[in-house]
Amino acid sequence: MEMEQFYYDNKIVKKFIYATILFGVVGMLVGLTLAVMYLFPNMTDGISWLSYGRLRPLHTNAVIFAFVGNAFFAGMYYSMQRLLKARMFSDFLSNLHFWGWQLIIVAAAITLPLGYTSSKEYAELEWPIDIAIAVIWVVMGINMIGTMLRRRERHLYVAIWFYLATFVTVAVLHIFNNIEIPVSGLKSYSVYAGVQDALVQWWYGHNAVAFFLTTPFLGLMYYFIPKVANRPIYSYRLSIIHFWSLIFIYIWAGPHHLLYSALPSWAQNLGVAFSVMLIAPSWGGMINGLLTLRGAWDKVREEPVLKFFVVAITGYGMATFEGPMLSLKNVNAIAHYTDWIVAHVHVGALAWNGFMSFGIIYWLIPRMTKSKLFSNKLANFHFWIGTLGIILYALPMYVAGFQQASMWKQFNPDGTLTYGNFLETVTAIMPLYWMRAIGGSLYLIGMLTLVYNIIMTIKVGDTIEDELAQAPALQRISSNRLSGEKFHSWLERKPIQLTILATIAILIGGIIQIVPTIMVKSNIPTISSVKPYSPLELEGRDLYIREGCVGCHSQSVRPFRSEVERYGPQSKAGEFVYDHPFLWGSKRTGPDLLRVGGKYNDNWHFNHFWSPQSISAGSIMPGYKWLFDNKPMDISLTQKKMQIMVSLGVPYTEAEVANAQAALRTQAVSIEKSLENDPDFVKSYEDSKKAAAAKGEKFVPMNEREIVALIAYIQRLGTDIKVKETSKL
């Protein structure tokens, strides 16, 4: 049989590896900075673009899409070419994918600190960047499928199945979650409202973890574990069961993020049922990976790469056991909104994604530079200090989560909350936050060790060039099933049919859960007393979103005695019908704010935003001094925002839209007058007028500044529904 010569494209792999390393350092540095901010909340006092609320989504996006994403692309481009015995379909598309993705990351790194965010977790980027992501993702998909169609290997190996499922599902999730109406070049509103928005977001959010952080890395596991160990995968049959059951079941599990919320019970229960079922396929994959190493444990002891892989797969098994357990309602009642979830997420990210990425990098670079790794000792040091870092990060967060939950729910014999002041639960876990920062520091030291080791390996090795290969051309055979050929064997040589079946498998769960919630109005009953936000409150809500307040505060009261006593009556679906987007949050570093309106006067909020510690000693909330700056709030888009809200079903009248700015000014002036009840405010206000005059600056009245709008929004929260007096937060 005549052999064909061709070249594997190693240069595109090199580019993605270098990007992985660069953004890994950046993402982890930002994460460590955030951990330190818990200890020193005002370390960036007055610098808006370095505030916690704006940096947190930068950290998650940098780690997920920049570090982990580039690692997946590097491993995929390397493995796919060798599994298919073909160069990638198009060098142009490969490079367009690389540079397009890096430009998206840079756009995120610029816009998120500037406050341009949709607030949706793992989907914070605004609409122009969302469009760019969709385009570049399709470019990658075309390149993948084009390569499959010109392959020289008849059957598609299991790793390819996972790559295909990743491409299809991420595209569906990203597009449907980010349907939004633009207000301006970098501002939009989700077309979904309240409960509907929450369901779509966590259908996306949970499955972003499933299909961006899990399925692609399972594909890499199926390629690199057998390759490094020089052993076949433990069970071909188990890989088939693992793949199809995982992609079908995973897509249903999103509602377990919304247990005890205003989401209809049937949707919550579906999420729980399928989440529990996820244990089987997840552990099937873990077992398949670990048992591939049976009889190779001597090699594991000697080979740093395999050490990273073993801990990665173990971390995957731990996280995928814990996830279904957290979906059980009695466990979720304890863990949700606490640092337990932070620990859970980081076990997956640091161990599974991080260690798999490190192992792949350590294995690929020496082979592409035709050299040996500069130092196995440094790689082993990285392994051990990274493992210690994971332990010192996760364990304190588990303890913090248990402590938070127990303190939040504890009552005195007379029926009052033992810890009625939320701040008591924050100060109690500060030592654990110190330990978390130490663990993160150790993990980062390991990452920097990798940087040095890889740089030295590249220095002594050859330049990374395209690799000559040869393989016989693929002989055409009938597209029908051959005599005795099993269905899945036939499917493995039909990439289009495989893609279609995978698409059907992932669409079923989404359709059954989401369509009834959006289309059947009885699922979201309205409440007559709930009215749209005033123009000033709408602007204040956008400021709340801009500053990332949702990263620390929830707006969802669960039906527990402790929460009802602390915050007021449980949330009702009809309360959120005008919320585009929803702001239920997923972590309580501070108290729930759903019913905070009217609990404190305007002066309290004014002083609290300026210096939280002056109001609540020991608070770890940063100040927001830029909201008080001597510059007018931008209200040029207020009417357009209201018009878009009307198109989304919010019942503003034409007169309300036309008179938006006048109504905004009237409400702002009333808040300024209420602030004048505080003599300290009057004195500092007069002093600032004199200071502006001395500098020759135009003085902007307080009623035109951003802080007034944010106070208006906070004071509105929960006031549409009459609540009994509850304990102070």
XYZ file of C-alpha atoms in Angstrom:
729
model
C 0.000 0.000 0.000
C 1.432 3.361 -1.067
C 2.352 5.674 1.807
C 1.563 9.394 1.747
C 3.883 11.915 3.346
C 2.588 14.973 5.183
C 3.524 17.271 8.069
C 1.884 17.595 11.457
C 1.390 21.242 12.403
C 3.412 21.577 15.615
C 3.611 25.345 15.389
C -0.054 25.827 16.248
C 0.394 23.497 19.232
C 3.390 25.560 20.359
C 1.397 28.786 20.175
C -1.422 27.412 22.307
C 1.025 25.991 24.866
C 2.784 29.336 25.229
C -0.593 31.076 25.634
C -1.596 28.472 28.241
C 1.488 29.190 30.305
C 1.191 32.975 30.002
C -2.479 33.156 30.932
C -2.054 30.513 33.608
C 0.356 32.828 35.421
C -1.934 35.838 34.883
C -5.122 34.047 35.970
C -3.507 32.617 39.092
C -1.931 35.953 40.019
C -5.340 37.622 39.819
C -6.830 34.785 41.894
C -4.167 35.188 44.573
C -4.760 38.961 44.555
C -8.448 38.338 45.229
C -7.605 35.945 48.078
C -5.424 38.656 49.640
C -8.254 41.189 49.226
C -10.291 39.177 51.730
C -7.523 39.923 54.221
C -6.889 43.535 53.172
C -10.163 44.704 51.583
C -8.991 48.270 50.923
C -5.609 47.396 49.397
C -6.739 49.004 46.106
C -8.829 51.704 47.788
C -10.280 54.174 45.302
C -9.035 52.378 42.159
C -12.211 51.253 40.427
C -10.656 48.876 37.888
C -8.747 47.031 40.631
C -11.758 46.495 42.885
C -12.749 42.991 43.995
C -16.094 43.011 42.177
C -14.466 43.793 38.838
C -11.439 41.502 39.214
C -13.369 38.404 40.275
C -14.902 37.739 36.830
C -11.506 38.514 35.294
C -10.007 35.710 37.396
C -12.677 33.147 36.501
C -12.573 34.022 32.797
C -8.763 34.016 32.709
C -8.519 30.604 34.348
C -11.408 28.958 32.498
C -11.170 30.366 28.988
C -7.562 31.558 28.785
C -5.589 28.981 30.795
C -7.783 25.868 30.537
C -9.131 26.798 27.096
C -5.701 27.225 25.539
C -4.499 24.003 27.210
C -7.399 22.109 25.639
C -6.720 23.601 22.211
C -3.011 22.714 22.437
C -3.745 19.112 23.404
C -6.555 18.816 20.864
C -4.487 20.104 17.929
C -1.619 17.777 18.840
C -3.700 14.656 19.453
C -6.272 15.106 16.702
C -3.664 15.252 13.937
C -2.050 12.042 15.158
C -5.318 10.221 15.780
C -6.577 11.117 12.310
C -3.181 10.772 10.573
C -3.684 14.147 8.901
C -2.589 17.737 9.167
C -5.303 20.118 10.335
C -7.758 20.967 7.584
C -6.610 24.595 7.242
C -3.528 26.366 8.578
C -5.386 29.641 8.072
C -8.318 28.488 10.250
C -5.905 27.158 12.885
C -4.169 30.523 13.123
C -7.456 32.433 12.958
C -8.642 30.316 15.875
C -5.475 31.047 17.855
C -5.263 34.793 17.284
C -9.030 35.270 17.495
C -9.149 33.509 20.852
C -6.249 35.531 22.246
C -7.876 38.783 21.109
C -11.071 37.712 22.886
C -9.048 37.130 26.067
C -7.406 40.546 25.740
C -10.843 42.117 25.190
C -12.049 40.434 28.377
C -8.978 41.633 30.277
C -9.772 45.218 29.231
C -13.567 45.319 29.521
C -14.147 43.427 32.776
C -11.975 45.705 34.978
C -13.668 48.681 33.321
C -17.028 47.361 34.516
C -18.492 46.152 31.219
C -20.256 42.975 32.289
C -23.541 41.140 31.848
C -23.085 39.760 35.418
C -23.898 36.168 34.352
C -21.422 33.782 35.949
C -18.835 32.448 33.459
C -20.646 34.480 30.771
C -19.912 38.024 31.909
C -18.533 39.288 28.604
C -20.653 41.775 26.693
C -22.440 41.203 23.406
C -19.730 42.127 20.831
C -17.290 39.750 22.527
C -20.027 37.088 22.731
C -20.427 37.312 18.961
C -16.666 37.046 18.475
C -16.576 33.931 20.705
C -19.311 32.291 18.618
C -17.499 33.082 15.357
C -14.114 31.786 16.533
C -15.731 28.697 18.045
C -17.363 27.884 14.697
C -13.980 28.424 12.998
C -12.513 25.788 15.318
C -15.411 23.422 14.591
C -15.032 23.747 10.830
C -11.329 22.995 11.184
C -12.053 19.946 13.359
C -14.700 18.433 11.114
C -12.739 19.278 7.951
C -9.767 17.371 9.359
C -11.978 14.380 10.139
C -13.284 14.314 6.588
C -9.752 14.168 5.101
C -8.338 11.738 7.665
C -6.221 8.670 6.910
C -7.495 6.698 9.917
C -10.858 5.037 9.426
C -12.219 4.973 12.965
C -12.592 7.983 15.218
C -10.951 7.293 18.573
C -12.828 8.082 21.812
C -10.894 11.330 22.358
C -12.386 12.659 19.098
C -15.913 11.913 20.326
C -15.357 14.109 23.348
C -13.885 16.913 21.210
C -16.946 16.814 18.946
C -19.377 16.878 21.880
C -17.466 19.827 23.336
C -17.703 21.783 20.086
C -21.423 21.195 19.583
C -22.571 21.704 23.171
C -20.535 24.797 23.996
C -21.870 26.431 20.828
C -25.491 25.688 21.813
C -24.998 26.782 25.429
C -23.152 29.986 24.558
C -25.613 31.146 21.922
C -28.807 30.502 23.890
C -27.528 31.890 27.192
C -26.266 35.080 25.581
C -29.332 36.142 23.627
C -29.470 39.806 24.594
C -30.573 43.164 23.236
C -27.806 45.771 22.901
C -28.245 49.156 24.543
C -24.899 50.511 23.366
C -21.559 49.223 22.137
C -20.774 47.522 25.447
C -24.101 47.316 27.259
C -26.996 44.914 26.802
C -29.948 43.326 28.589
C -30.730 39.608 28.652
C -33.955 38.731 26.840
C -34.802 36.400 29.705
C -36.093 37.734 33.035
C -35.851 36.566 36.624
C -36.554 32.862 37.073
C -36.279 32.167 33.348
C -32.930 33.925 33.185
C -31.705 31.995 36.229
C -32.631 28.644 34.672
C -31.010 29.435 31.315
C -27.899 30.816 33.041
C -27.356 27.737 35.195
C -28.209 25.423 32.312
C -25.267 27.212 30.713
C -23.166 27.674 33.882
C -23.237 24.063 35.022
C -22.648 22.773 31.525
C -19.853 25.233 30.876
C -18.140 23.258 33.640
C -19.311 20.045 31.998
C -18.435 20.795 28.386
C -15.548 23.248 28.673
C -13.762 21.970 31.770
C -14.718 18.288 31.691
C -15.495 16.680 28.331
C -12.532 18.224 26.466
C -10.158 17.156 29.234
C -11.635 13.666 29.219
C -10.742 13.579 25.532
C -7.201 14.628 26.433
C -7.137 11.983 29.177
C -8.115 9.258 26.737
C -5.239 10.252 24.448
C -2.393 11.247 26.763
C -2.753 8.647 29.571
C -2.320 5.647 27.226
C 0.341 7.526 25.258
C 2.511 8.434 28.259
C 1.981 5.051 29.982
C 2.456 3.205 26.675
C -0.606 1.075 27.392
C -4.014 0.753 25.696
C -7.043 2.275 27.372
C -8.445 -0.103 29.984
C -11.873 -0.669 28.415
C -13.185 0.313 24.978
C -16.727 -0.700 25.971
C -16.552 1.414 29.118
C -15.429 4.406 27.053
C -18.573 4.082 24.884
C -20.845 3.920 27.932
C -18.922 6.773 29.570
C -19.261 9.072 26.567
C -22.937 8.684 25.702
C -24.275 8.537 29.257
C -22.169 11.537 30.319
C -23.218 13.900 27.534
C -26.886 12.889 27.822
C -27.167 13.155 31.612
C -24.941 16.189 32.234
C -27.157 18.625 30.330
C -30.072 18.063 32.751
C -28.172 18.883 35.946
C -28.117 22.717 35.855
C -31.160 23.336 38.125
C -29.328 21.861 41.127
C -27.678 25.307 41.400
C -31.134 26.764 42.091
C -32.494 24.469 44.817
C -34.852 26.114 47.320
C -35.101 29.124 44.990
C -38.136 30.526 43.177
C -37.554 28.060 40.313
C -40.552 25.702 39.894
C -40.148 22.536 41.983
C -40.461 20.161 39.034
C -37.385 21.738 37.403
C -35.428 21.570 40.666
C -36.300 17.908 41.136
C -35.297 17.024 37.586
C -31.932 18.663 38.205
C -31.436 16.649 41.405
C -32.374 13.318 39.814
C -30.009 13.654 36.871
C -27.228 15.096 39.027
C -27.252 11.982 41.205
C -27.163 9.799 38.086
C -24.007 11.625 36.987
C -21.938 9.652 39.501
C -22.062 6.541 37.310
C -20.615 7.899 34.036
C -18.203 10.231 35.823
C -16.691 7.483 37.912
C -16.755 5.156 34.909
C -14.410 7.594 33.171
C -12.203 7.961 36.235
C -11.907 4.178 36.590
C -11.123 3.824 32.887
C -8.295 6.332 33.230
C -6.774 4.986 36.447
C -6.992 1.317 35.440
C -5.144 2.123 32.237
C -2.150 2.563 34.546
C -2.511 -0.905 36.106
C 0.868 -2.572 36.187
C 2.604 0.743 35.427
C 2.954 2.106 38.946
C 6.747 1.847 38.839
C 6.629 4.183 35.865
C 4.284 6.528 37.767
C 6.858 6.813 40.558
C 9.571 7.717 38.056
C 7.645 9.874 35.591
C 6.463 13.334 36.848
C 3.950 13.574 34.005
C 2.112 10.473 35.202
C 2.110 11.791 38.771
C 0.279 14.898 37.556
C -2.171 12.714 35.612
C -2.925 10.430 38.586
C -3.729 13.362 40.891
C -5.720 15.030 38.097
C -7.935 11.978 37.573
C -8.303 11.526 41.333
C -9.333 15.179 41.623
C -11.848 14.616 38.829
C -13.268 11.635 40.707
C -13.523 13.587 43.970
C -15.194 16.591 42.324
C -17.643 14.439 40.340
C -18.644 12.521 43.460
C -19.036 15.690 45.485
C -21.085 17.464 42.792
C -23.976 14.958 42.830
C -23.849 14.890 46.647
C -24.155 18.697 46.694
C -27.241 18.409 44.503
C -29.094 16.501 47.227
C -31.420 18.995 48.869
C -30.385 18.251 52.449
C -26.698 18.718 51.556
C -27.363 21.718 49.337
C -29.236 23.409 52.198
C -25.931 23.436 54.088
C -23.415 24.096 51.320
C -25.059 26.600 48.991
C -23.851 30.201 49.313
C -20.912 29.087 51.506
C -17.186 28.627 50.941
C -17.788 24.877 50.649
C -18.702 25.596 47.011
C -15.466 27.550 46.553
C -13.520 24.502 47.780
C -15.488 22.170 45.498
C -14.883 24.293 42.414
C -11.173 24.637 43.089
C -10.609 20.912 43.612
C -11.819 20.486 40.043
C -9.990 23.476 38.614
C -6.640 23.120 40.412
C -6.361 19.330 40.406
C -8.275 18.121 37.349
C -7.745 20.949 34.872
C -4.535 22.375 36.282
C -2.615 19.150 36.808
C -3.786 17.647 33.495
C -2.567 20.810 31.752
C 0.796 20.717 33.540
C 1.324 17.046 32.688
C 0.516 17.623 29.021
C 2.887 20.609 28.815
C 5.726 18.692 30.490
C 5.227 15.818 28.027
C 4.729 17.801 24.815
C 7.504 20.388 24.953
C 10.426 17.914 25.136
C 8.995 15.907 22.247
C 8.416 18.905 20.035
C 11.908 20.303 20.825
C 13.510 16.844 20.381
C 15.086 17.047 23.825
C 14.576 15.958 27.410
C 12.834 17.960 30.095
C 15.398 20.325 31.591
C 14.826 19.071 35.146
C 12.731 16.172 36.411
C 13.561 17.311 39.944
C 11.926 20.682 39.314
C 8.900 18.938 37.778
C 8.632 16.742 40.879
C 8.992 19.838 43.075
C 6.162 21.443 41.093
C 4.036 18.346 41.624
C 4.504 18.226 45.392
C 4.207 21.959 46.078
C 1.171 22.122 43.784
C -0.456 19.200 45.597
C 0.247 20.833 48.951
C -1.185 24.082 47.581
C -4.428 22.332 46.596
C -4.761 20.797 50.064
C -4.039 24.070 51.869
C -6.514 25.857 49.599
C -9.383 23.373 49.721
C -9.400 22.142 53.316
C -9.715 25.612 54.932
C -12.540 26.445 52.535
C -14.397 23.253 53.455
C -14.057 24.124 57.137
C -15.127 27.716 56.432
C -18.206 26.456 54.586
C -19.274 24.188 57.436
C -18.675 26.967 59.950
C -20.647 29.522 57.939
C -23.624 27.212 57.502
C -23.742 26.220 61.182
C -23.456 29.833 62.378
C -26.107 31.093 59.940
C -28.600 28.466 61.124
C -27.948 28.553 64.892
C -30.724 29.744 67.263
C -30.811 30.712 70.913
C -33.248 28.947 73.303
C -35.579 31.960 73.060
C -35.869 31.522 69.272
C -33.617 34.399 68.225
C -30.642 33.992 65.913
C -27.446 33.293 67.834
C -25.460 35.225 65.256
C -27.941 37.882 64.240
C -25.189 40.089 62.852
C -23.944 38.540 59.602
C -20.512 40.081 60.184
C -19.903 37.693 63.074
C -19.850 34.807 60.613
C -17.298 36.643 58.453
C -14.821 37.522 61.190
C -14.946 33.952 62.559
C -13.448 32.465 59.389
C -10.704 35.008 58.709
C -7.892 32.617 59.807
C -9.155 30.179 57.170
C -8.903 32.898 54.517
C -5.253 33.358 55.508
C -4.664 29.634 54.949
C -6.414 29.828 51.571
C -4.035 32.603 50.500
C -1.036 30.510 51.562
C -2.323 27.512 49.580
C -2.868 29.684 46.509
C 0.665 31.073 46.872
C 2.162 27.570 46.888
C 0.185 26.606 43.781
C 1.411 29.751 42.006
C 5.019 28.960 42.991
C 4.553 25.601 41.285
C 3.287 27.347 38.158
C 6.326 29.662 38.110
C 8.565 26.604 38.503
C 6.967 25.176 35.351
C 7.660 28.436 33.506
C 11.375 28.235 34.340
C 11.597 24.512 33.539
C 9.910 24.919 30.163
C 11.998 27.977 29.191
C 15.210 26.065 29.941
C 13.947 23.009 28.036
C 13.209 25.140 24.976
C 16.623 26.816 25.196
C 18.580 23.559 24.979
C 16.250 21.882 22.490
C 15.657 22.312 18.784
C 13.320 24.916 17.339
C 9.775 23.593 17.224
C 9.058 22.756 13.600
C 6.361 20.898 11.721
C 6.812 17.133 12.000
C 7.146 14.834 9.003
C 4.796 11.830 9.053
C 3.471 9.237 6.661
C 0.436 7.010 6.483
C -1.506 5.139 3.792
C -4.426 6.947 2.201
C -7.839 6.011 3.566
C -9.536 3.570 1.216
C -13.168 4.363 0.537
C -15.652 1.719 1.618
C -19.433 1.592 1.658
C -21.089 4.063 3.998
C -23.505 1.291 4.998
C -22.780 -1.046 7.876
C -20.565 -3.929 6.865
C -21.434 -7.541 7.522
C -20.963 -8.215 11.226
C -20.100 -4.582 11.961
C -21.601 -3.283 15.190
C -23.528 -0.020 15.178
C -20.977 1.931 17.194
C -18.078 0.701 15.061
C -19.978 2.003 12.032
C -20.690 5.284 13.823
C -16.996 5.731 14.625
C -16.204 6.098 10.939
C -19.044 8.569 10.301
C -18.138 11.973 11.849
C -21.249 13.761 10.585
C -23.647 11.136 11.952
C -21.721 11.041 15.225
C -22.000 14.817 15.524
C -25.738 14.752 14.799
C -26.416 12.053 17.392
C -24.325 13.880 20.001
C -26.296 17.063 19.274
C -29.611 15.257 19.742
C -28.367 13.734 23.011
C -27.493 17.109 24.505
C -30.582 18.946 23.229
C -33.184 16.675 24.825
C -32.574 17.741 28.415
C -32.314 21.432 27.590
C -35.557 21.457 25.633
C -37.542 19.599 28.299
C -36.343 21.876 31.102
C -36.176 25.300 29.478
C -39.052 25.457 26.991
C -41.861 24.940 29.573
C -40.327 27.514 31.923
C -40.162 30.130 29.178
C -43.343 29.301 27.267
C -45.784 28.348 30.063
C -46.696 31.542 31.926
C -48.305 29.710 34.847
C -44.833 28.550 35.864
C -43.953 32.178 36.717
C -47.033 33.793 38.341
C -46.995 37.589 38.532
C -47.590 39.693 41.657
C -49.683 42.840 41.217
C -47.713 44.876 43.769
C -44.408 44.288 41.948
C -43.698 47.315 39.736
C -40.872 48.153 37.301
C -37.822 50.041 38.553
C -37.895 53.826 38.358
C -35.378 55.431 35.942
C -32.975 56.213 38.806
C -33.330 52.699 40.256
C -32.707 51.188 36.827
C -29.480 53.190 36.527
C -28.552 52.145 40.072
C -29.135 48.491 39.200
C -26.765 48.825 36.267
C -24.153 50.287 38.627
C -24.702 47.337 40.981
C -24.003 45.061 37.997
C -20.996 47.108 36.880
C -19.344 46.908 40.292
C -19.823 43.136 40.564
C -21.868 43.304 43.785
C -23.547 40.029 42.789
C -20.220 38.278 43.398
C -20.610 38.715 47.173
C -24.343 39.292 47.749
C -27.304 37.095 46.873
C -30.852 38.251 46.212
C -32.705 35.043 46.958
C -34.190 34.065 50.327
C -34.612 30.322 50.787
C -37.533 28.822 52.797
C -35.478 28.077 55.911
C -36.390 29.339 59.358
C -32.942 30.923 59.744
C -33.155 32.811 56.446
C -36.734 33.963 56.907
C -35.841 35.232 60.387
C -32.698 36.974 59.132
C -33.890 38.363 55.797
C -37.683 38.154 55.574
C -40.178 35.997 53.613
C -38.809 33.568 51.047
C -38.418 34.626 47.433
C -41.336 34.350 45.043
C -41.042 33.900 41.285
C -43.234 36.926 40.577
C -40.808 39.270 42.331
C -38.259 38.965 39.539
C -40.373 39.333 36.391
C -38.776 42.694 35.510
C -35.183 41.682 36.316
C -33.033 41.613 33.167
C -30.699 39.952 34.094
C -31.487 38.069 37.315
C -29.162 38.756 40.270
C -29.671 35.820 42.629
C -25.924 35.330 43.153
C -24.082 32.159 44.138
C -21.991 33.189 47.179
C -22.704 35.075 50.397
C -19.555 36.841 51.449
C -22.016 39.478 52.645
C -25.716 39.155 53.605
C -28.615 38.632 51.225
C -30.003 41.921 49.898
C -33.390 40.918 48.496
C -35.299 42.753 51.256
C -32.706 45.282 52.416
C -34.710 48.261 51.133
C -35.772 50.557 53.982
C -33.832 48.702 56.696
C -31.302 51.540 56.910
C -31.560 55.216 56.028
C -29.865 56.804 53.033
C -27.029 58.193 55.168
C -26.160 54.692 56.382
C -25.762 53.471 52.800
C -23.899 56.639 51.792
C -21.316 56.177 54.549
C -21.222 52.411 54.048
C -20.255 52.704 50.382
C -17.599 55.294 51.251
C -16.008 53.302 54.099
C -17.705 50.039 55.149
C -15.386 49.640 58.134
C -16.562 52.980 59.592
C -20.081 51.545 59.751
C -19.316 47.883 60.439
C -16.003 47.299 62.202
C -14.259 44.240 60.780
C -16.139 44.315 57.476
C -14.205 42.948 54.475
C -16.262 44.918 51.973
C -14.122 47.426 50.041
C -15.059 51.080 49.705
C -16.467 52.455 46.439
C -15.084 55.976 46.524
C -15.249 56.511 42.753
C -19.045 56.515 42.996
C -18.718 59.810 44.898
C -16.403 61.492 42.343
C -17.155 65.076 41.327
C -18.521 64.097 37.930
C -22.069 63.646 36.640
C -23.622 60.231 36.229
C -24.138 59.255 32.583
C -27.892 59.190 31.988
C -27.770 59.636 28.219
C -29.029 56.075 27.672
C -31.748 56.011 30.347
C -34.640 56.420 27.920
C -33.192 53.860 25.522
C -32.786 51.397 28.381
C -36.433 51.827 29.278
C -37.498 51.433 25.647
C -35.608 48.145 25.448
C -37.205 47.031 28.689
C -40.610 47.783 27.140
C -39.707 45.548 24.193
C -38.890 42.810 26.733
C -42.316 43.103 28.372
C -41.657 45.599 31.178
C -44.814 47.781 31.383
C -43.393 51.307 31.227
C -45.853 53.771 29.700
C -44.888 56.135 26.880
C -45.131 59.047 29.322
C -42.779 57.341 31.787
C -40.211 56.801 29.052
C -40.556 60.342 27.719
C -40.195 61.880 31.186
C -37.461 59.495 32.355
C -34.739 62.072 33.000
C -37.073 64.456 34.821
C -38.327 61.618 37.053
C -34.739 60.528 37.660
C -33.727 64.027 38.764
C -36.735 64.378 41.079
C -35.964 61.105 42.895
C -32.232 61.948 43.057
C -32.928 65.345 44.618
C -35.165 63.725 47.248
C -32.320 61.351 48.215
C -29.889 64.276 48.436
C -32.293 66.078 50.761
C -32.527 63.014 52.997
C -28.721 62.899 53.159
C -28.761 66.441 54.555
C -30.240 65.053 57.779
C -26.675 64.125 58.701
C -24.670 67.218 59.848
C -21.420 65.456 58.888
C -22.694 65.085 55.331
C -23.631 68.778 55.149
C -20.206 69.846 56.433
C -18.223 67.574 54.075
C -20.489 68.594 51.193
C -19.835 72.286 51.793
C -16.098 71.603 52.149
C -16.047 69.775 48.814
C -17.817 72.730 47.159
C -15.132 75.075 48.447
C -12.357 72.697 47.348
C -13.787 72.504 43.835
C -14.054 76.311 43.662
C -10.450 76.676 44.858
C -9.287 74.369 42.055
C -11.436 76.106 39.477
C -13.419 72.901 38.903
C -17.100 72.720 38.131
C -18.956 71.384 41.177
C -21.385 68.536 40.436
C -24.323 68.364 42.894
C -24.604 65.111 44.837
C -27.945 64.360 43.194
C -26.121 63.983 39.846
C -23.499 61.527 41.087
C -23.535 57.740 40.754
C -23.770 57.001 44.464
C -27.305 58.419 44.600
C -28.520 56.000 41.912
C -27.000 53.010 43.691
C -28.635 54.074 46.969
C -31.969 54.366 45.157
C -31.662 50.800 43.852
C -30.623 49.350 47.203
C -33.491 51.151 48.975
C -35.985 49.736 46.443
C -35.041 46.093 46.996
C -37.882 44.103 48.525
C -40.177 47.054 49.114
C -42.816 45.875 46.632
C -43.716 43.104 49.071
C -44.652 43.925 52.642
C -42.295 42.182 55.050
C -42.219 41.896 58.802
C -39.389 43.525 60.737
C -36.410 41.165 60.833
C -33.141 41.208 62.701
C -30.492 43.639 61.498
C -27.982 42.301 59.011
